[in-house]
Structures are given as C-alpha cells and as structure tokens.
mmCIF file of C-alpha atoms in Angstrom:
data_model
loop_
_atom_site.group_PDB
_atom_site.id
_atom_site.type_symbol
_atom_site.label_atom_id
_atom_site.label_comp_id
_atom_site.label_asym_id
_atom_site.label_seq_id
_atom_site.Cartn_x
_atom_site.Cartn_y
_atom_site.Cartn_z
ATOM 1 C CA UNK A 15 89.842 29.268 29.826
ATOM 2 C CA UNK A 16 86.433 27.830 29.803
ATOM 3 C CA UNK A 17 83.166 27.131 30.961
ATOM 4 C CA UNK A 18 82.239 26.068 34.575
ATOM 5 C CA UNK A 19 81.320 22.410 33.990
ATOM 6 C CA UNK A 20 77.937 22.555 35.546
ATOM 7 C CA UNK A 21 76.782 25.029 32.911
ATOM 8 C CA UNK A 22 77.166 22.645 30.144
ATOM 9 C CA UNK A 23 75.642 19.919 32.153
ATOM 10 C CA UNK A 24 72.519 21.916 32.181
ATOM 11 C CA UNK A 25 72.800 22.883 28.477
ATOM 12 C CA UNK A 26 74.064 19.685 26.955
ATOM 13 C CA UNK A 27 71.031 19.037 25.241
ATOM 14 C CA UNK A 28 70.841 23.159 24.137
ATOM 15 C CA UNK A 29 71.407 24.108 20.682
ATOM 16 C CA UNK A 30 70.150 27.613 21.575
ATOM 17 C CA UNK A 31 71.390 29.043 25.187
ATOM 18 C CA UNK A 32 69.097 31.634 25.547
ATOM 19 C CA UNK A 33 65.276 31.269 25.642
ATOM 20 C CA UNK A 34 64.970 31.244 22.365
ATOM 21 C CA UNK A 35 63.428 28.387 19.879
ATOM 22 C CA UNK A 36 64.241 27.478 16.611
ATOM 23 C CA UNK A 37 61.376 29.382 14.946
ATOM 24 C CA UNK A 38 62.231 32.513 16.871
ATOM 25 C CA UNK A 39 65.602 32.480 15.644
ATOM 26 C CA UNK A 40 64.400 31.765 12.106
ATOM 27 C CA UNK A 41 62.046 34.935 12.397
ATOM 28 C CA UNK A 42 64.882 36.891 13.608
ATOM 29 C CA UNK A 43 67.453 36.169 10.397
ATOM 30 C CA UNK A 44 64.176 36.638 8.490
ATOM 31 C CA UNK A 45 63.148 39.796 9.769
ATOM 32 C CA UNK A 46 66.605 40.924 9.526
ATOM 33 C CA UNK A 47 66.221 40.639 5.538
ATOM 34 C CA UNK A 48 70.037 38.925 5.470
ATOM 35 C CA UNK A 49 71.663 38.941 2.212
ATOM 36 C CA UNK A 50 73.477 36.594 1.325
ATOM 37 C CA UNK A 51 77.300 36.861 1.827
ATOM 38 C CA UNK A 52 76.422 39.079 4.688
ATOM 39 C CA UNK A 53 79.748 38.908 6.888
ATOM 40 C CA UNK A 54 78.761 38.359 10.743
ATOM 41 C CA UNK A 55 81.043 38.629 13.778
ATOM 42 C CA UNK A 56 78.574 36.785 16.853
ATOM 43 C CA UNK A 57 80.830 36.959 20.091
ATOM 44 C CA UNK A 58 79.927 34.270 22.588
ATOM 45 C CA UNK A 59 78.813 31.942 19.722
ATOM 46 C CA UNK A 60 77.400 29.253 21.831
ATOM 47 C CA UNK A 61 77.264 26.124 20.231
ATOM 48 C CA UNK A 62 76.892 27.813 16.957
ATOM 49 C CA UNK A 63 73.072 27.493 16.288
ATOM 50 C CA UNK A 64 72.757 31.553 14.080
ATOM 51 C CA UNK A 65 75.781 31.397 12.314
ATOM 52 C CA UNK A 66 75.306 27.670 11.187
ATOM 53 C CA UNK A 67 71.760 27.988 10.132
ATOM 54 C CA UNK A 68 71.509 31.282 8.655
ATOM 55 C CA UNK A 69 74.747 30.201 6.773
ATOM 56 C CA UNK A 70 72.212 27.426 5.249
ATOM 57 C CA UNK A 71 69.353 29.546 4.807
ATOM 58 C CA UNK A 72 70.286 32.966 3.874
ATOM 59 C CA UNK A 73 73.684 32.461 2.779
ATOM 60 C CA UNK A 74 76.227 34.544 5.647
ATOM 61 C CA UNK A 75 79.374 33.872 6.425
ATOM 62 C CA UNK A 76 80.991 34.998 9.667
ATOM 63 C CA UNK A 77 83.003 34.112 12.909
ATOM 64 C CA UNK A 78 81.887 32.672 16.332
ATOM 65 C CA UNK A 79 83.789 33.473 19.386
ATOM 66 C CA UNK A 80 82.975 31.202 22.692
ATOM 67 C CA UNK A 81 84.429 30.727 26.331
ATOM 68 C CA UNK A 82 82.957 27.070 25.958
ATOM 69 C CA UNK A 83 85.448 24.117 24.617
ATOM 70 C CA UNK A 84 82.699 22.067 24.624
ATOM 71 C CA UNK A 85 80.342 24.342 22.363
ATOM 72 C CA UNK A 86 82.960 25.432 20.423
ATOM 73 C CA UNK A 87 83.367 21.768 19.195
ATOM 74 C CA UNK A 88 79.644 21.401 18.676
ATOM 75 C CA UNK A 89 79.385 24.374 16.996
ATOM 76 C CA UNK A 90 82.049 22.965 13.893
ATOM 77 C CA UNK A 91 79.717 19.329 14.161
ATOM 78 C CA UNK A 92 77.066 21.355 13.560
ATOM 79 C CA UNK A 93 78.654 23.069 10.814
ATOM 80 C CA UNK A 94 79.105 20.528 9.008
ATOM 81 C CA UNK A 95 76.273 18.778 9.445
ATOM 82 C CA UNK A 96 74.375 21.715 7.925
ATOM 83 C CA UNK A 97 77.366 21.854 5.071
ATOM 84 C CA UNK A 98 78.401 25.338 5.973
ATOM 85 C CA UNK A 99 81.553 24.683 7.160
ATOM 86 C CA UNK A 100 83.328 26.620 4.499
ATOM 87 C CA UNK A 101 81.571 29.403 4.964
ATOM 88 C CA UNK A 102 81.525 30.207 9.326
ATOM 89 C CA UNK A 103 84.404 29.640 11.570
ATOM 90 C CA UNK A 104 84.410 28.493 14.973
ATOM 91 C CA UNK A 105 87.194 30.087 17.531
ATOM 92 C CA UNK A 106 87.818 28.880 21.531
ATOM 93 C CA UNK A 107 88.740 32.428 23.178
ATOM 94 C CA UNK A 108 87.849 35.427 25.501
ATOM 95 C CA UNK A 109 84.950 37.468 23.245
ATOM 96 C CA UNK A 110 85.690 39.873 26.218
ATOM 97 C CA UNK A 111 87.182 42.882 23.354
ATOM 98 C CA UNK A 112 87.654 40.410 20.696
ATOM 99 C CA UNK A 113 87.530 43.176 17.251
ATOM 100 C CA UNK A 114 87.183 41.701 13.926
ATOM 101 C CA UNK A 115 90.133 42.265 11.618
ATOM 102 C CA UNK A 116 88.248 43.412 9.153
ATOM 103 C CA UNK A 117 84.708 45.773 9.300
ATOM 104 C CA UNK A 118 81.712 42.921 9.534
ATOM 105 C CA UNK A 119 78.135 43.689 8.147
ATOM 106 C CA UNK A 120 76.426 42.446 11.375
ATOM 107 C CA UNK A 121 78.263 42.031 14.445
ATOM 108 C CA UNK A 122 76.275 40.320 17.187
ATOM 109 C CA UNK A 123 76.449 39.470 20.945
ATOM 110 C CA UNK A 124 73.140 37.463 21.917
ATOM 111 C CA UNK A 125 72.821 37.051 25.583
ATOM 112 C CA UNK A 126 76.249 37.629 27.604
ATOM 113 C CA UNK A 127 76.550 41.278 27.298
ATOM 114 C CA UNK A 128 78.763 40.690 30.237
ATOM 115 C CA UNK A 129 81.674 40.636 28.256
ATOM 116 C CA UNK A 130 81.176 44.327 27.347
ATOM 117 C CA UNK A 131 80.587 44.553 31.795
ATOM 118 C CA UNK A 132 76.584 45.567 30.274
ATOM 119 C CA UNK A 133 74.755 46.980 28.082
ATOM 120 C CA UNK A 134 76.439 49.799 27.013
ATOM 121 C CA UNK A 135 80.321 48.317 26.986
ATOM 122 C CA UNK A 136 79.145 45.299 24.569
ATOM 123 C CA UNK A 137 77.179 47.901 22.036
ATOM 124 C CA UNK A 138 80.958 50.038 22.063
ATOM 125 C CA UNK A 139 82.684 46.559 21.650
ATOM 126 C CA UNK A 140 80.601 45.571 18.782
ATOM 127 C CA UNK A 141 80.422 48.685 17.269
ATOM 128 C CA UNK A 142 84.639 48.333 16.725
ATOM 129 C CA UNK A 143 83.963 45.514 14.540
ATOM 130 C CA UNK A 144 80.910 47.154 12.550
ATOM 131 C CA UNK A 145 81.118 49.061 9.050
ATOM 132 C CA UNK A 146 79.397 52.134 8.361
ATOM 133 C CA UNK A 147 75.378 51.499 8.028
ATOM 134 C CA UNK A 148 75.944 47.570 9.409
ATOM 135 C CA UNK A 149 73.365 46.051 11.624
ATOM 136 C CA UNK A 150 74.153 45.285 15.369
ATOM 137 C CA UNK A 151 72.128 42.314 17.751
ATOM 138 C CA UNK A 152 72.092 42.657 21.201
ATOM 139 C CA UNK A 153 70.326 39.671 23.398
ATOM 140 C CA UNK A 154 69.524 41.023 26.879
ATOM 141 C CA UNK A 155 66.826 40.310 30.074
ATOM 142 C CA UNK A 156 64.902 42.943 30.766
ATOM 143 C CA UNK A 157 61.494 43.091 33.426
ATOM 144 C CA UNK A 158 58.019 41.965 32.457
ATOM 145 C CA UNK A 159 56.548 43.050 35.648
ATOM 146 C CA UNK A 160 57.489 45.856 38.316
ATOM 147 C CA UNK A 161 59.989 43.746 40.680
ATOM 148 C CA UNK A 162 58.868 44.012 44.467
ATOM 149 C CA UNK A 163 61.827 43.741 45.891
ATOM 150 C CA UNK A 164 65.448 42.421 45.540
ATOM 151 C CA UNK A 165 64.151 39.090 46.987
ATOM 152 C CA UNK A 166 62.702 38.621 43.976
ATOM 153 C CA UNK A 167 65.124 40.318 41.572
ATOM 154 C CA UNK A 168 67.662 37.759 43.327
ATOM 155 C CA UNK A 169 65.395 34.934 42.573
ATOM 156 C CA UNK A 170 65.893 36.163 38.702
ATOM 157 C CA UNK A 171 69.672 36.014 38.638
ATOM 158 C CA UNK A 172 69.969 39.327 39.154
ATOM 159 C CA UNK A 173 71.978 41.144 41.732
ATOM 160 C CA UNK A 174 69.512 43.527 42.262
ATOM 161 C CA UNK A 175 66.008 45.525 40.458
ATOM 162 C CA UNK A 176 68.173 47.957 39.131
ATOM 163 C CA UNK A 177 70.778 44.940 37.191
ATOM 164 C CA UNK A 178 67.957 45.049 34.565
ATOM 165 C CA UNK A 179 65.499 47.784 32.451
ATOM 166 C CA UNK A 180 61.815 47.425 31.619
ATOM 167 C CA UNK A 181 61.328 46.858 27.856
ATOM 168 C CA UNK A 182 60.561 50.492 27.135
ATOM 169 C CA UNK A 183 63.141 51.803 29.048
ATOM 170 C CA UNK A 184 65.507 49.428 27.566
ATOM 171 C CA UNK A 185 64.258 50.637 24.100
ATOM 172 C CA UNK A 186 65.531 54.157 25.348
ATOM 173 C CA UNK A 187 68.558 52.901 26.842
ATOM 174 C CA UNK A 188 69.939 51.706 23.134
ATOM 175 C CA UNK A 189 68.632 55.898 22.243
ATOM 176 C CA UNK A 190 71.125 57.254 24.604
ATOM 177 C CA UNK A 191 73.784 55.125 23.415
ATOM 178 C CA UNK A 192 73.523 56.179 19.613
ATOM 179 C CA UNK A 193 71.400 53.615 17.767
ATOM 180 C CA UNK A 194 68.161 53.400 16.401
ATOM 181 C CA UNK A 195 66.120 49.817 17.575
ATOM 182 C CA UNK A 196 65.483 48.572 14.073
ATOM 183 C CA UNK A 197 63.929 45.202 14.933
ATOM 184 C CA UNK A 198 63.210 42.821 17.686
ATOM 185 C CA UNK A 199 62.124 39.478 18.272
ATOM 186 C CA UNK A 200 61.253 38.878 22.064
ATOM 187 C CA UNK A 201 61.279 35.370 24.100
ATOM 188 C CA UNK A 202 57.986 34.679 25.634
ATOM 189 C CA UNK A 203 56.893 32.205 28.438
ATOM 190 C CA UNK A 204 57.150 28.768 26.426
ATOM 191 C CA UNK A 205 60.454 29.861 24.810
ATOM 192 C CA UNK A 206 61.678 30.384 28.526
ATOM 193 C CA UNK A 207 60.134 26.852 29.360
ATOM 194 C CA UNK A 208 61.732 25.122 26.975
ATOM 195 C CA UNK A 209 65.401 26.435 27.377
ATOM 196 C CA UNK A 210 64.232 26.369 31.385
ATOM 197 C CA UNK A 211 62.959 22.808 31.848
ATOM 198 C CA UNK A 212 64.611 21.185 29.523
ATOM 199 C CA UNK A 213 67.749 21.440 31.948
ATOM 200 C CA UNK A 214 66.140 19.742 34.553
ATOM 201 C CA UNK A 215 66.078 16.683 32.453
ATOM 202 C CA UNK A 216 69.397 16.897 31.426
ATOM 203 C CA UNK A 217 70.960 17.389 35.047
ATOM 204 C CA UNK A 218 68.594 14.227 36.148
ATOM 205 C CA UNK A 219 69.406 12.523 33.729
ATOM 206 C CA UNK A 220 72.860 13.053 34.239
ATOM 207 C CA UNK A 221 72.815 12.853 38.082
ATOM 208 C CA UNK A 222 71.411 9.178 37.581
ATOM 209 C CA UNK A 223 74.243 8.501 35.194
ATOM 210 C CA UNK A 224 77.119 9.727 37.621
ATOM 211 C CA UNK A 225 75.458 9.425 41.219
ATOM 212 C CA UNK A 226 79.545 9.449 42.282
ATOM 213 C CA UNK A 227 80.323 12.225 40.720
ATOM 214 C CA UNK A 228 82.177 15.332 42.625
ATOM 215 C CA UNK A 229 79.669 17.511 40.813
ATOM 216 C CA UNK A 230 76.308 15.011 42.127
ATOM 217 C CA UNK A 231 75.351 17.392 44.953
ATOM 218 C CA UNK A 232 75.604 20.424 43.579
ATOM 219 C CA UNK A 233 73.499 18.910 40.875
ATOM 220 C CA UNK A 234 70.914 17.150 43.205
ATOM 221 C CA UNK A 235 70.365 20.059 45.296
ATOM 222 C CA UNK A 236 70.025 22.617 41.647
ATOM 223 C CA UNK A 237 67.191 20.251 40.954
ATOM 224 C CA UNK A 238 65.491 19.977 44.238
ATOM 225 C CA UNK A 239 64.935 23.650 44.047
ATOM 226 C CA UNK A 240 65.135 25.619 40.386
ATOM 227 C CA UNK A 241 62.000 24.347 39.316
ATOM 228 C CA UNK A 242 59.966 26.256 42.047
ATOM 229 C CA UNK A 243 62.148 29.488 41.547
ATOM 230 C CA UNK A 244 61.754 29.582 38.234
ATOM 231 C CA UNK A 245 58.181 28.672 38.078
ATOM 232 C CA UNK A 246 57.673 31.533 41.132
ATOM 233 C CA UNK A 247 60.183 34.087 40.151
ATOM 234 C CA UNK A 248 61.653 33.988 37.023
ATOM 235 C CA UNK A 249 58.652 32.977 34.469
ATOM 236 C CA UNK A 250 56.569 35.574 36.008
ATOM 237 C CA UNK A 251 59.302 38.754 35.840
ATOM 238 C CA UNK A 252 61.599 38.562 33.694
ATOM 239 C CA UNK A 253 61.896 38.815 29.469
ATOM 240 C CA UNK A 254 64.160 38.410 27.118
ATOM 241 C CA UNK A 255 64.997 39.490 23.336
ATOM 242 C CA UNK A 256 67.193 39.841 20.565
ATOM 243 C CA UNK A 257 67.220 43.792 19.689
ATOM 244 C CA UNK A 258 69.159 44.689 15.993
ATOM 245 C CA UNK A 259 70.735 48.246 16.504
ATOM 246 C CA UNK A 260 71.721 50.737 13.549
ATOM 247 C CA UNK A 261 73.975 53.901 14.319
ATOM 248 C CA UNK A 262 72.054 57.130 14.217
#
C-alpha cells in the first residue's frame, strides 16, 4: 500500500502537495482562530506540513493519515524538527473511511477528496470523526474559467467539465450537503507555479541523476511536455482552495 513512485519523484522537494505556500497555509490556521489543544484528524496527511506547524504555532494536536511511506516518514522528521512530536502522530494507512476513535475538533481532508469517491463522500467521512459544533477543511479544484471543451478539461486532470464545480457553485454544493462555508483561503496563479514548476526541477534533476533508471522515460517524456500543458491549460482554468465547513 503506497504511493506510485513517480509521484514522489515529482514532489520530493514538496512540503505542501497542493498549490498551496507556506504563508497561505499560515493564513488558513490563522483565520481558523485555532485554540490551542484543538484535536485535528487530517486524512491524507502528506508529508505532514498543517499538523506539524500549527502544532508549533497554535498549539493542536492531532493525527495524520497518508497512502505515502515516504511522506509518512518525512512527516515524523519534520515533527521533530519543529519539536512537536509529542503532540501529532504520523500513521502509514488507507484514509479511504479511516474514523477517529474518539470525536476530533477539526477533522480535515486537504486535496484527495478521492478517498470519500468526491466531494460529498469525504464531507460524510469526515463528518464521522467530527464533534458537535467542530470545524471541517475540505481542499478541492474547482474552474476559474468556463471550460470549452473536454479537451481542455482533460488537459486539467480531469476526466471531464463536469469532474469539477465553479467556485460559486461549489460554495452551494457544501449548502446542499449540510454545512455552512465558514472560511476559505484560495490558491492563486503563483501558488500553482510554485507547487507546478518546482516538479520540473525535481524530475530533471532526478532524470540526470538516474539516466538508467526503469522510471527515466516516463520521466523524460513528463518533462518534455507538462510545462506547455500546464502553462496552456491548467494555469489558465483551474483553482484551488481550502474551504472550513460547520454543520447547519
């Protein structure tokens, strides 16, 4: 159970695997007004990155759930580099229905609401895990622009224009489902560069360390062509953001 090898290739050099920077994730955990002992439950952790540094700065504790062996381990090094490692746990598993044993004050799932099969699965998966009045994070694409056509959806990882919502009708989706949108904190076009391009460095980087590799033309041919998709496609149509949930 794990990761497919080229995805941590690309995000080897990634604390954050989303398009999301440092100071967007510090607004976020500010905005959110986080107490501290607030207990978190983030499912598909990542390498750690929220837990470990609102643990630092705003005093949570919590659990991180990830596919990855390899973030999973630099999610506990970065734990204890920040000296929070008493207070947030790092576990290798399926998030796919992971429930907390006990009721969590914020219970999060930033960017792979695939393990809920969408939108609405992940928000009923969380929402096992939440107490009463607790706050809820959701990380999901949705379109910038009208998309022309499903050439271009394609082109934006999607299987289709319908895989994703406009922003507004996103905001209504979360209506329909129960919860009030109570804050959000939204990627924008550098934030997508920099978790963007910065893979193309670390996959060349890496292709001229292991030109033998099995992986080395799958790799040279992802960076013959992502930069032009991404700069044609992707940068121009699609957004992303963070959106904290209550229960109506």
């Amino acid at each position: 159970m794990d990761l497919p090898r080229i995805f941590t290739l690309r995000e080897s050099s990634h604390r954050l695997h989303n398009p999301f920077t440092p100071g967007k994730l510090a607004v976020l955990g500010e905005a959110l007004r986080l107490e501290p002992g607030t207990r978190v439950l983030d499912l598909a952790s990542g390498s750690g990155e929220m837990l470990c540094t609102w643990a630092r700065d705003h005093g949570v504790t919590g659990t991180g759930v990830d596919i990855s062996t390899v973030f999973t381990g630099q999610a506990r090094a970065r734990a204890a580099e920040l000296g929070v490692a008493d207070r947030v746990t790092f576990v290798h598993g399926d998030a796919t229905g992971h429930v907390s044993d006990e009721p969590v004050d914020l219970a999060a799932c930033v960017g792979a609401t695939w393990i809920g099969n969408g939108v609405a699965g992940t928000v009923e998966l969380l929402g096992r895990s939440l107490r009463p009045g607790g706050l809820m994070l959701i990380g999901e694409p949705y379109w910038r622009r009208d998309v022309p056509d499903r050439e271009t959806a394609e082109a934006c990882l999607a299987g289709g224009p319908d895989d994703f919502l406009a922003l507004p009708e996103l905001i209504g989706h979360f209506g329909t489902l129960g919860y009030d949108v109570v804050e959000m904190v939204l990627a924008d076009q550098d934030s997508w560069d920099r978790y963007q391009a910065a893979q193309w460095l670390n996959l060349r980087r890496w292709l001229d360390a292991h030109p033998d590799d099995e992986l080395a033309a799958e790799v040279r041919a992802e960076l013959t062509t992502e930069p032009v998709r991404y700069t044609r496609y992707q940068r121009e149509y699609l957004g992303w953001g963070v959106f904290a949930l209550m229960a109506r």
